[in-house]
Amino acid sequence: MKLLNVMAAFAAMVLLGMFVSSDAQLQMNFYAKSCPKAEKIISDHIEKHIHNGPSLAAPLIRMHFHDCFVRGCDGSVLINSTSGNAEKDAPPNLTLRGFGFVERIKTILEAECPKTVSCADIIALTARDAVVATGGPWWSVPTGRRDGRISNLTEASNNIPPPTSNFTTLQRLFANQGLNLQDLVLLSGAHTIGVSHCSSMNTRLYNFSTTVKQDPALDSEYAANLKANKCKSLNDNTTIIEMDPGSRKSFDLSYYRLVLKRRGLFQSDSALTTNSATLKMINDLVNGSEEKFYKAFAKSMEKMGRVKVKTGSAGVIRTVCSVAGS
């Protein structure tokens, strides 16, 4: 009987190990021995260049988000396709920026430590370091992710939450990645920095539904201003608009205040106020301190950075981030 109990306990430990092993292999300073300068090379490159392009912080954090939502955080968003069928060819990724920036860092790291540092880890670290360099919050980035070689347009279109999402869609797509409503609210807070294009919200102004041209959830004064000065027609796909007007360079609580005033740019921003739980979370954030927001945001970023990661013998280390077979 004792032997059976021991065997059962061992089997349970093995089973548990199967579930947690990939997560356990992510660790702080994973490259301490194999490429000790890796993280400093990344942070130094960002410090050197981010001040020439401070707006790059928002695209880099967006790239990390979009990467993790398709096949986990495996760098597959960086892969080019000769047939136009990769993740970066999907509608949600057509306005992504920063691919060349990540590739330049990868080239430096390959010269320092060939075939060692993954593209997936570079995305995760650059997102954090770029936000910090522009005055935003710091969060832990355990490393050890490995790269995928599959990048599919359809998967990106089906898994990345579009700006037109209602609450049900947002909840489902986040839950698919093991992220809860608190993560949804906090990660949406990244909209406090950066810009978008009129194409991402024009339907709210001109073609919301078959019965209503303008989204009634959008503040009418704000909508009138956008129509007059920014998005002047339904077909405007190029004009740039701030996601957090007047505060787009500051990582702060302004975004949430605008959402409560019905001035969130996207339908997905507005959707956060249609659920009592997420609405309460937003009110709690607005009534709290920036420091509290930073800490909570950091926890959700760390959690997202662990989504379906490939570690150990899974995945590969691509030598050129844009080439699947490198």
PDB file of C-alpha atoms in Angstrom, residues 139 212 244 252 269 280:
ATOM      1  CA  TRP A 139       8.292  45.297 -14.718  1.00  0.00           C
ATOM      2  CA  VAL A 212     -27.111  54.919 -36.386  1.00  0.00           C
ATOM      3  CA  ASP A 244      -4.731  59.740 -25.147  1.00  0.00           C
ATOM      4  CA  ASP A 252      -0.370  57.944 -16.634  1.00  0.00           C
ATOM      5  CA  ASP A 269     -12.069  51.299 -24.924  1.00  0.00           C
ATOM      6  CA  LYS A 280     -15.453  49.540 -11.037  1.00  0.00           C
TER       7      LYS A 280
END
